[in-house]
């Protein structure tokens, strides 16, 4: 449904995208993740036909984005990072304007259905100038979906939302999947990716560093980690010593919590515990966990 090959984008002398390749199948929910400034919005603007690539190929639906005259030819729904609306119009009027512009007639039923789908039914007649950021984001989602597009591109759809709003957005994305839509969304909230995505693309400084089904990414990277809190926080010397122990592949010391990635849960766990006992270091907590998408993301963007 979306095929991006060797996509480059230069802003004057700044090389923002350095050969992005991306594959999104029909009906897939694709999570696009990367640090601030890594190139997510730049890529999504190109997918939406709003910005021209410097080189490379980008097929969205059946269309080559370099060969269209107007973004509307792509027939996609797009939520920009920071949606803007005429402040004097109501939410209903904005959707009505979009519907009428395309079909020359209004469709109250569809507009009300969309407003209720995004949870804005009670604010339908209020001026958008008085909307909170989260309300604007919900309206942005409604405007992206009003024409019932097959492909939906959402740039951080849940960034301005409270926890309830975020879970609403996840529900909307799940609804879209059930309708058979193809969804690409960017986010910093990795637990959201873990909840709804089929596939994940990780971008770092304009390059796609990993792209695979979420289940594969987790299966390949899932490793046991011991989180250890000592009575006296570990210093650099102790952290380095633990790194040298057999079976330990990584050690991090964040907020006085030592996180040791191990190879063999039982043997290495005993070895760690033994080391602290030998050194007469009092342990406050010693817990085993599996790494999550957050850990995997940090490993991938930092080159493992
Ligand atoms: N119009 C522009 N002119 C110059 N540089 C730009 C322009 N748009 C984006 N950039 C640069 O391209 C890089 C990628 O920006 P982009 O907005 O795509 O990042 P992002 O991954 O969406 O980040 P965030 O998570 O903060 O939204 C940044 O270094 C940014 O400064
Ligand atoms: Mg962005």
CSV table of C-alpha atoms and ligand atoms in Angstrom, one decimal:
chain,number,residue,atom,x,y,z
A,1,UNK,CA,0.0,0.0,0.0
A,2,UNK,CA,3.0,2.3,0.7
A,3,UNK,CA,6.4,1.7,-0.8
A,4,UNK,CA,9.2,4.1,-0.1
A,5,UNK,CA,12.6,3.6,-1.7
A,6,UNK,CA,15.8,5.5,-1.0
A,7,UNK,CA,14.0,8.6,0.0
A,8,UNK,CA,16.1,11.7,0.5
A,9,UNK,CA,15.1,15.2,1.5
A,10,UNK,CA,17.4,18.2,1.7
A,11,UNK,CA,16.4,21.5,3.2
A,12,UNK,CA,19.0,23.8,1.5
A,13,UNK,CA,22.2,22.4,2.9
A,14,UNK,CA,20.6,20.2,5.6
A,15,UNK,CA,20.2,16.6,4.7
A,16,UNK,CA,17.1,15.6,6.7
A,17,UNK,CA,16.3,12.2,5.1
A,18,UNK,CA,19.2,10.0,4.0
A,19,UNK,CA,17.7,7.1,2.2
A,20,UNK,CA,14.5,6.0,3.9
A,21,UNK,CA,13.0,2.7,2.8
A,22,UNK,CA,9.6,1.7,4.1
A,23,UNK,CA,7.0,-0.9,3.3
A,24,UNK,CA,3.4,-0.8,4.5
A,25,UNK,CA,1.0,-3.5,3.5
A,26,UNK,CA,-2.8,-3.1,3.1
A,27,UNK,CA,-4.6,-3.3,6.4
A,28,UNK,CA,-1.4,-2.9,8.5
A,29,UNK,CA,-1.0,-0.6,11.5
A,30,UNK,CA,2.5,0.8,11.2
A,31,UNK,CA,4.2,2.5,14.1
A,32,UNK,CA,6.8,5.1,13.1
A,33,UNK,CA,9.2,5.8,16.0
A,34,UNK,CA,12.3,8.0,16.4
A,35,UNK,CA,13.8,10.7,18.5
A,36,UNK,CA,12.9,14.4,18.1
A,37,UNK,CA,14.3,15.7,14.9
A,38,UNK,CA,14.9,12.2,13.4
A,39,UNK,CA,12.8,12.9,10.3
A,40,UNK,CA,9.3,11.4,11.1
A,41,UNK,CA,7.3,14.5,10.1
A,42,UNK,CA,9.4,15.2,7.1
A,43,UNK,CA,8.7,11.6,5.9
A,44,UNK,CA,5.0,11.8,6.6
A,45,UNK,CA,4.7,15.2,4.9
A,46,UNK,CA,6.1,13.6,1.8
A,47,UNK,CA,3.8,10.5,2.1
A,48,UNK,CA,0.9,13.0,2.3
A,49,UNK,CA,2.0,14.7,-0.9
A,50,UNK,CA,2.7,18.0,0.9
A,51,UNK,CA,6.4,18.2,0.4
A,52,UNK,CA,8.5,17.0,-2.5
A,53,UNK,CA,11.3,14.5,-2.0
A,54,UNK,CA,14.8,15.5,-3.2
A,55,UNK,CA,15.2,12.0,-4.6
A,56,UNK,CA,13.9,8.5,-4.2
A,57,UNK,CA,10.6,6.9,-4.9
A,58,UNK,CA,7.4,7.1,-2.8
A,59,UNK,CA,4.3,5.2,-3.9
A,60,UNK,CA,1.2,5.8,-1.8
A,61,UNK,CA,-1.8,3.7,-2.8
A,62,UNK,CA,-1.2,3.3,-6.5
A,63,UNK,CA,0.3,6.8,-7.0
A,64,UNK,CA,3.8,8.1,-7.2
A,65,UNK,CA,3.9,11.2,-5.0
A,66,UNK,CA,6.4,13.0,-7.3
A,67,UNK,CA,3.9,12.7,-10.2
A,68,UNK,CA,0.7,14.2,-8.7
A,69,UNK,CA,-0.5,17.7,-9.3
A,70,UNK,CA,-2.3,18.1,-6.0
A,71,UNK,CA,-2.2,16.2,-2.6
A,72,UNK,CA,-6.0,15.4,-2.9
A,73,UNK,CA,-5.2,12.9,-5.7
A,74,UNK,CA,-3.7,10.6,-3.1
A,75,UNK,CA,-7.0,10.0,-1.4
A,76,UNK,CA,-5.4,9.6,2.1
A,77,UNK,CA,-6.4,11.0,5.5
A,78,UNK,CA,-3.6,13.0,7.1
A,79,UNK,CA,-3.3,14.5,10.6
A,80,UNK,CA,-0.4,16.9,10.7
A,81,UNK,CA,1.7,17.3,13.8
A,82,UNK,CA,0.1,20.6,14.9
A,83,UNK,CA,-3.3,20.8,13.2
A,84,UNK,CA,-4.6,24.4,12.6
A,85,UNK,CA,-8.1,25.5,12.1
A,86,UNK,CA,-10.0,28.8,11.5
A,87,UNK,CA,-10.7,29.8,15.1
A,88,UNK,CA,-14.0,31.4,14.4
A,89,UNK,CA,-15.6,28.3,12.9
A,90,UNK,CA,-17.2,25.5,15.0
A,91,UNK,CA,-16.1,21.9,14.9
A,92,UNK,CA,-19.3,21.1,12.9
A,93,UNK,CA,-18.7,23.9,10.5
A,94,UNK,CA,-15.1,22.8,9.8
A,95,UNK,CA,-16.2,19.3,8.9
A,96,UNK,CA,-19.2,20.6,7.0
A,97,UNK,CA,-16.8,22.8,5.0
A,98,UNK,CA,-14.7,19.8,4.1
A,99,UNK,CA,-17.6,17.6,3.1
A,100,UNK,CA,-19.3,20.3,1.0
A,101,UNK,CA,-16.0,21.2,-0.7
A,102,UNK,CA,-15.7,17.6,-2.0
A,103,UNK,CA,-19.3,16.6,-2.7
A,104,UNK,CA,-21.1,20.0,-3.1
A,105,UNK,CA,-23.6,19.0,-0.5
A,106,UNK,CA,-23.6,18.6,3.3
A,107,UNK,CA,-23.9,15.3,5.1
A,108,UNK,CA,-25.0,16.0,8.7
A,109,UNK,CA,-25.2,12.3,9.5
A,110,UNK,CA,-21.6,11.6,8.6
A,111,UNK,CA,-20.4,14.8,10.4
A,112,UNK,CA,-22.2,13.9,13.6
A,113,UNK,CA,-21.0,10.3,13.4
A,114,UNK,CA,-17.4,11.6,13.1
A,115,UNK,CA,-17.8,14.1,15.9
A,116,UNK,CA,-19.1,11.4,18.2
A,117,UNK,CA,-16.5,8.9,17.1
A,118,UNK,CA,-13.7,11.3,18.3
A,119,UNK,CA,-15.6,12.3,21.4
A,120,UNK,CA,-16.5,15.9,20.4
A,121,UNK,CA,-20.3,15.6,20.1
A,122,UNK,CA,-20.8,18.0,23.1
A,123,UNK,CA,-18.4,20.6,21.6
A,124,UNK,CA,-19.8,20.4,18.0
A,125,UNK,CA,-21.1,23.9,18.0
A,126,UNK,CA,-18.3,25.6,19.9
A,127,UNK,CA,-15.8,27.8,18.2
A,128,UNK,CA,-12.5,26.0,17.6
A,129,UNK,CA,-10.5,29.1,18.8
A,130,UNK,CA,-11.5,28.1,22.3
A,131,UNK,CA,-10.6,24.4,22.0
A,132,UNK,CA,-7.8,22.9,24.1
A,133,UNK,CA,-4.9,21.2,22.3
A,134,UNK,CA,-6.3,17.8,22.9
A,135,UNK,CA,-9.7,18.8,21.5
A,136,UNK,CA,-7.9,20.2,18.4
A,137,UNK,CA,-6.1,16.9,18.0
A,138,UNK,CA,-9.4,15.0,18.1
A,139,UNK,CA,-10.9,17.4,15.6
A,140,UNK,CA,-7.8,16.9,13.4
A,141,UNK,CA,-8.4,13.1,13.5
A,142,UNK,CA,-12.0,13.7,12.5
A,143,UNK,CA,-10.9,15.9,9.5
A,144,UNK,CA,-8.4,13.2,8.5
A,145,UNK,CA,-11.1,10.6,8.4
A,146,UNK,CA,-14.1,12.5,7.2
A,147,UNK,CA,-13.7,11.4,3.5
A,148,UNK,CA,-13.3,7.7,4.6
A,149,UNK,CA,-9.8,7.3,3.1
A,150,UNK,CA,-8.2,3.9,2.6
A,151,UNK,CA,-4.8,5.1,3.9
A,152,UNK,CA,-4.5,7.1,7.1
A,153,UNK,CA,-1.3,9.0,8.1
A,154,UNK,CA,-1.3,10.4,11.7
A,155,UNK,CA,1.6,12.4,12.9
A,156,UNK,CA,1.6,12.0,16.7
A,157,UNK,CA,-2.2,11.6,17.1
A,158,UNK,CA,-2.0,11.2,20.9
A,159,UNK,CA,0.8,13.6,21.8
A,160,UNK,CA,-1.5,16.3,23.3
A,161,UNK,CA,-3.9,13.9,25.0
A,162,UNK,CA,-4.5,12.9,28.6
A,163,UNK,CA,-4.4,9.1,29.4
A,164,UNK,CA,-8.1,8.7,28.7
A,165,UNK,CA,-7.7,10.6,25.4
A,166,UNK,CA,-4.7,8.4,24.5
A,167,UNK,CA,-6.6,5.2,25.1
A,168,UNK,CA,-9.5,6.8,22.9
A,169,UNK,CA,-7.0,7.3,20.1
A,170,UNK,CA,-5.8,3.6,20.4
A,171,UNK,CA,-9.4,2.6,20.2
A,172,UNK,CA,-9.9,4.7,17.0
A,173,UNK,CA,-6.8,3.2,15.5
A,174,UNK,CA,-8.1,-0.3,16.3
A,175,UNK,CA,-11.5,0.6,14.8
A,176,UNK,CA,-9.7,1.7,11.6
A,177,UNK,CA,-7.9,-1.6,11.5
A,178,UNK,CA,-11.2,-3.4,11.8
A,179,UNK,CA,-12.5,-1.4,8.9
A,180,UNK,CA,-9.5,-2.7,6.8
A,181,UNK,CA,-7.7,0.7,6.6
A,182,UNK,CA,-4.0,1.1,6.4
A,183,UNK,CA,-2.6,3.3,9.2
A,184,UNK,CA,0.8,4.9,9.6
A,185,UNK,CA,1.2,6.8,12.9
A,186,UNK,CA,4.2,8.3,14.6
A,187,UNK,CA,4.5,8.5,18.3
A,188,UNK,CA,6.9,8.7,21.3
A,189,UNK,CA,4.7,6.6,23.4
A,190,UNK,CA,6.1,3.2,22.9
A,191,UNK,CA,3.6,1.4,25.0
A,192,UNK,CA,1.0,2.6,22.5
A,193,UNK,CA,3.0,1.0,19.7
A,194,UNK,CA,3.2,-2.2,21.6
A,195,UNK,CA,-0.6,-2.2,22.1
A,196,UNK,CA,-1.8,-1.7,18.5
A,197,UNK,CA,1.0,-2.0,15.8
A,198,UNK,CA,1.6,-4.8,13.4
A,199,UNK,CA,4.8,-3.4,12.2
A,200,UNK,CA,7.4,-0.9,13.5
A,201,UNK,CA,9.8,1.4,11.7
A,202,UNK,CA,12.6,2.9,13.7
A,203,UNK,CA,14.2,6.1,12.3
A,204,UNK,CA,17.4,7.8,13.5
A,205,UNK,CA,18.9,10.9,12.0
A,206,UNK,CA,17.1,10.4,8.7
A,207,UNK,CA,17.8,6.7,8.3
A,208,UNK,CA,15.5,3.8,8.8
A,209,UNK,CA,17.5,1.6,11.1
A,210,UNK,CA,15.0,-1.2,11.7
A,211,UNK,CA,11.7,-2.1,10.0
A,212,UNK,CA,10.0,-5.3,11.0
A,213,UNK,CA,6.8,-6.9,12.4
A,214,UNK,CA,6.5,-5.9,16.0
A,215,UNK,CA,6.3,-9.6,17.1
A,216,UNK,CA,9.6,-10.3,15.3
A,217,UNK,CA,11.3,-7.3,16.8
A,218,UNK,CA,10.3,-8.3,20.3
A,219,UNK,CA,11.1,-12.0,19.7
A,220,UNK,CA,14.6,-11.2,18.5
A,221,UNK,CA,15.4,-8.7,21.2
A,222,UNK,CA,13.6,-10.0,24.2
A,223,UNK,CA,16.2,-10.7,26.9
A,224,UNK,CA,16.1,-11.0,30.7
A,225,UNK,CA,17.2,-8.0,32.8
A,226,UNK,CA,17.8,-7.8,36.5
A,227,UNK,CA,16.9,-4.5,38.1
A,228,UNK,CA,18.9,-4.1,41.3
A,229,UNK,CA,18.7,-1.4,43.9
A,230,UNK,CA,21.5,-1.3,46.4
A,231,UNK,CA,21.5,0.4,49.8
A,232,UNK,CA,24.4,2.6,48.7
A,233,UNK,CA,23.9,3.6,45.0
A,234,UNK,CA,26.5,2.0,42.7
A,235,UNK,CA,29.3,4.2,41.4
A,236,UNK,CA,31.0,3.9,38.0
A,237,UNK,CA,33.7,1.5,39.3
A,238,UNK,CA,31.1,-0.9,40.6
A,239,UNK,CA,29.1,-0.7,37.3
A,240,UNK,CA,32.2,-1.5,35.3
A,241,UNK,CA,33.0,-4.5,37.6
A,242,UNK,CA,29.6,-5.9,37.1
A,243,UNK,CA,30.0,-5.5,33.3
A,244,UNK,CA,33.0,-7.8,33.5
A,245,UNK,CA,31.1,-10.6,35.2
A,246,UNK,CA,30.5,-13.7,33.1
A,247,UNK,CA,27.1,-13.8,31.3
A,248,UNK,CA,26.4,-10.1,31.7
A,249,UNK,CA,25.9,-8.4,28.3
A,250,UNK,CA,24.9,-4.9,29.4
A,251,UNK,CA,24.8,-2.8,32.5
A,252,UNK,CA,23.0,0.5,32.9
A,253,UNK,CA,22.9,2.7,36.0
A,254,UNK,CA,19.9,5.1,35.8
A,255,UNK,CA,18.5,6.8,38.8
A,256,UNK,CA,20.5,4.6,41.2
A,257,UNK,CA,18.9,1.5,39.6
A,258,UNK,CA,21.4,-1.0,38.1
A,259,UNK,CA,19.9,-2.8,35.2
A,260,UNK,CA,22.0,-5.9,34.2
A,261,UNK,CA,21.1,-7.7,31.0
A,262,UNK,CA,22.0,-11.4,31.4
A,263,UNK,CA,22.4,-14.4,29.2
A,264,UNK,CA,21.2,-17.2,31.5
A,265,UNK,CA,18.4,-16.1,33.9
A,266,UNK,CA,19.2,-18.5,36.7
A,267,UNK,CA,23.0,-18.9,36.5
A,268,UNK,CA,23.7,-15.2,36.0
A,269,UNK,CA,21.2,-14.2,38.6
A,270,UNK,CA,23.0,-16.4,41.2
A,271,UNK,CA,26.3,-15.0,40.0
A,272,UNK,CA,25.1,-11.4,40.4
A,273,UNK,CA,23.6,-12.1,43.9
A,274,UNK,CA,26.9,-13.9,44.9
A,275,UNK,CA,29.0,-10.9,43.8
A,276,UNK,CA,27.0,-8.4,45.9
A,277,UNK,CA,27.2,-10.8,48.9
A,278,UNK,CA,31.0,-11.2,48.5
A,279,UNK,CA,31.4,-7.5,48.3
A,280,UNK,CA,29.2,-7.0,51.4
A,281,UNK,CA,26.8,-4.7,49.5
A,282,UNK,CA,23.4,-4.6,51.0
A,283,UNK,CA,20.6,-5.1,48.4
A,284,UNK,CA,17.3,-3.3,48.7
A,285,UNK,CA,15.6,-5.0,45.7
A,286,UNK,CA,16.5,-7.5,43.1
A,287,UNK,CA,14.0,-8.1,40.4
A,288,UNK,CA,13.8,-9.9,37.1
A,289,UNK,CA,12.0,-8.5,34.1
A,290,UNK,CA,11.9,-8.8,30.3
A,291,UNK,CA,13.0,-5.8,28.3
A,292,UNK,CA,10.2,-3.8,26.7
A,293,UNK,CA,10.0,-1.8,23.5
A,294,UNK,CA,11.5,1.2,25.3
A,295,UNK,CA,14.7,-0.8,26.0
A,296,UNK,CA,14.7,-2.2,22.4
A,297,UNK,CA,14.3,1.3,21.0
A,298,UNK,CA,17.1,2.7,23.0
A,299,UNK,CA,19.4,-0.1,22.0
A,300,UNK,CA,18.5,0.3,18.3
A,301,UNK,CA,19.0,4.1,18.1
A,302,UNK,CA,22.2,3.9,20.0
A,303,UNK,CA,23.6,1.2,17.8
A,304,UNK,CA,23.1,-1.6,20.3
B,1,LIG,N1,11.3,23.2,6.6
B,1,LIG,C1,12.4,22.8,7.2
B,1,LIG,N2,13.6,23.5,6.9
B,1,LIG,C2,14.7,23.2,7.5
B,1,LIG,N3,14.9,22.1,8.3
B,1,LIG,C3,13.9,21.3,8.5
B,1,LIG,C4,12.5,21.6,8.0
B,1,LIG,N4,11.7,20.7,8.4
B,1,LIG,C5,12.4,19.8,9.2
B,1,LIG,N5,13.7,20.2,9.2
B,1,LIG,C6,14.8,19.5,9.9
B,1,LIG,O1,14.7,18.1,9.6
B,1,LIG,C7,15.0,17.3,10.7
B,1,LIG,C8,13.8,16.3,10.9
B,1,LIG,O2,12.7,17.0,11.3
B,1,LIG,P1,11.3,16.4,11.6
B,1,LIG,O3,10.3,17.4,11.9
B,1,LIG,O4,11.0,15.5,10.4
B,1,LIG,O5,11.6,15.5,12.9
B,1,LIG,P2,10.6,14.6,13.7
B,1,LIG,O6,11.1,13.2,13.7
B,1,LIG,O7,9.2,14.7,13.2
B,1,LIG,O8,10.8,15.2,15.2
B,1,LIG,P3,9.7,15.4,16.4
B,1,LIG,O9,9.6,14.1,17.1
B,1,LIG,O10,10.3,16.5,17.2
B,1,LIG,O11,8.4,15.8,15.8
B,1,LIG,C9,15.2,18.2,11.9
B,1,LIG,O12,16.6,18.4,12.1
B,1,LIG,C10,14.5,19.5,11.4
B,1,LIG,O13,15.2,20.7,12.0
B,2,LIG,MG1,7.5,15.5,14.1
